[in-house]
Amino acid sequence: MSAHAKTLGLDKLATEEKIQLINELWLDVVSETEDDPISKEFAAELQSRVASYTANPENVYTIDQVMEEIKKDFQA
């Protein structure tokens, strides 16, 4: 964790609190950039992913599965 994050005390947060903070920060960033248009390519990718989910809503990963894959990537 960076020195700045430690200065803010973020290293003392529980993992769940860190995830919640990330989500809150992301929502704040999104709300500040709502007027910024997204590229056609990004919009098409989002539409593709929504269509894929709609067609196969059971084909998803849990947060635990995602975190396990991330941990594996860092250990490799």
Coordinates of C-alpha atoms in Angstrom, one line a residue:
M1 CA 0.0 0.0 0.0
S2 CA 1.3 3.4 -0.9
A3 CA 2.6 5.8 1.8
H4 CA -0.3 8.2 0.9
A5 CA -2.9 5.5 1.5
K6 CA -1.2 4.7 4.8
T7 CA -1.3 8.4 5.7
L8 CA -5.0 8.4 5.1
G9 CA -5.4 5.3 7.3
L10 CA -6.6 3.1 4.5
D11 CA -4.3 0.3 5.5
K12 CA -6.3 0.0 8.7
L13 CA -9.6 -0.7 6.9
A14 CA -11.0 -4.2 6.7
T15 CA -11.0 -5.7 3.2
E16 CA -14.8 -5.3 3.0
E17 CA -14.5 -1.7 3.9
K18 CA -11.8 -1.2 1.3
I19 CA -14.1 -2.7 -1.4
Q20 CA -17.0 -0.5 -0.2
L21 CA -14.7 2.6 -0.4
I22 CA -13.6 1.6 -3.9
N23 CA -17.2 1.3 -5.0
E24 CA -18.1 4.7 -3.5
L25 CA -15.1 6.4 -5.1
W26 CA -16.0 4.8 -8.5
L27 CA -19.6 6.0 -8.2
D28 CA -18.3 9.5 -7.4
V29 CA -16.0 9.4 -10.4
V30 CA -18.8 8.3 -12.7
S31 CA -21.2 11.0 -11.4
E32 CA -18.5 13.6 -12.1
T33 CA -18.0 12.3 -15.7
E34 CA -21.7 11.7 -16.6
D35 CA -21.5 14.4 -19.2
D36 CA -18.4 13.0 -20.8
P37 CA -19.4 10.9 -23.8
I38 CA -17.9 7.4 -24.0
S39 CA -16.4 6.1 -27.2
K40 CA -18.4 4.1 -29.6
E41 CA -16.2 1.1 -29.1
F42 CA -16.7 1.2 -25.3
A43 CA -20.4 1.6 -25.7
A44 CA -20.5 -1.4 -28.1
E45 CA -18.5 -3.5 -25.6
L46 CA -20.9 -2.6 -22.8
Q47 CA -23.9 -3.5 -24.9
S48 CA -22.2 -6.8 -25.8
R49 CA -21.6 -7.6 -22.2
V50 CA -25.1 -6.8 -21.1
A51 CA -26.5 -8.9 -24.0
S52 CA -24.2 -11.8 -22.9
Y53 CA -25.4 -11.5 -19.3
T54 CA -29.1 -11.2 -20.4
A55 CA -28.7 -14.4 -22.5
N56 CA -26.9 -16.3 -19.8
P57 CA -27.6 -14.8 -16.3
E58 CA -26.4 -17.9 -14.6
N59 CA -22.9 -17.6 -16.2
V60 CA -21.4 -15.2 -13.7
Y61 CA -18.5 -15.2 -11.2
T62 CA -19.0 -14.5 -7.5
I63 CA -16.7 -11.9 -5.9
D64 CA -15.0 -14.7 -4.1
Q65 CA -14.2 -16.4 -7.4
V66 CA -12.9 -13.2 -8.9
M67 CA -10.7 -12.5 -5.8
E68 CA -9.3 -16.0 -6.0
E69 CA -8.3 -15.6 -9.6
I70 CA -6.6 -12.3 -8.8
K71 CA -4.7 -13.8 -6.0
K72 CA -3.5 -16.7 -8.3
D73 CA -2.4 -14.1 -10.9
F74 CA -0.2 -12.3 -8.3
Q75 CA 1.3 -15.5 -7.0
A76 CA 2.3 -16.7 -10.4

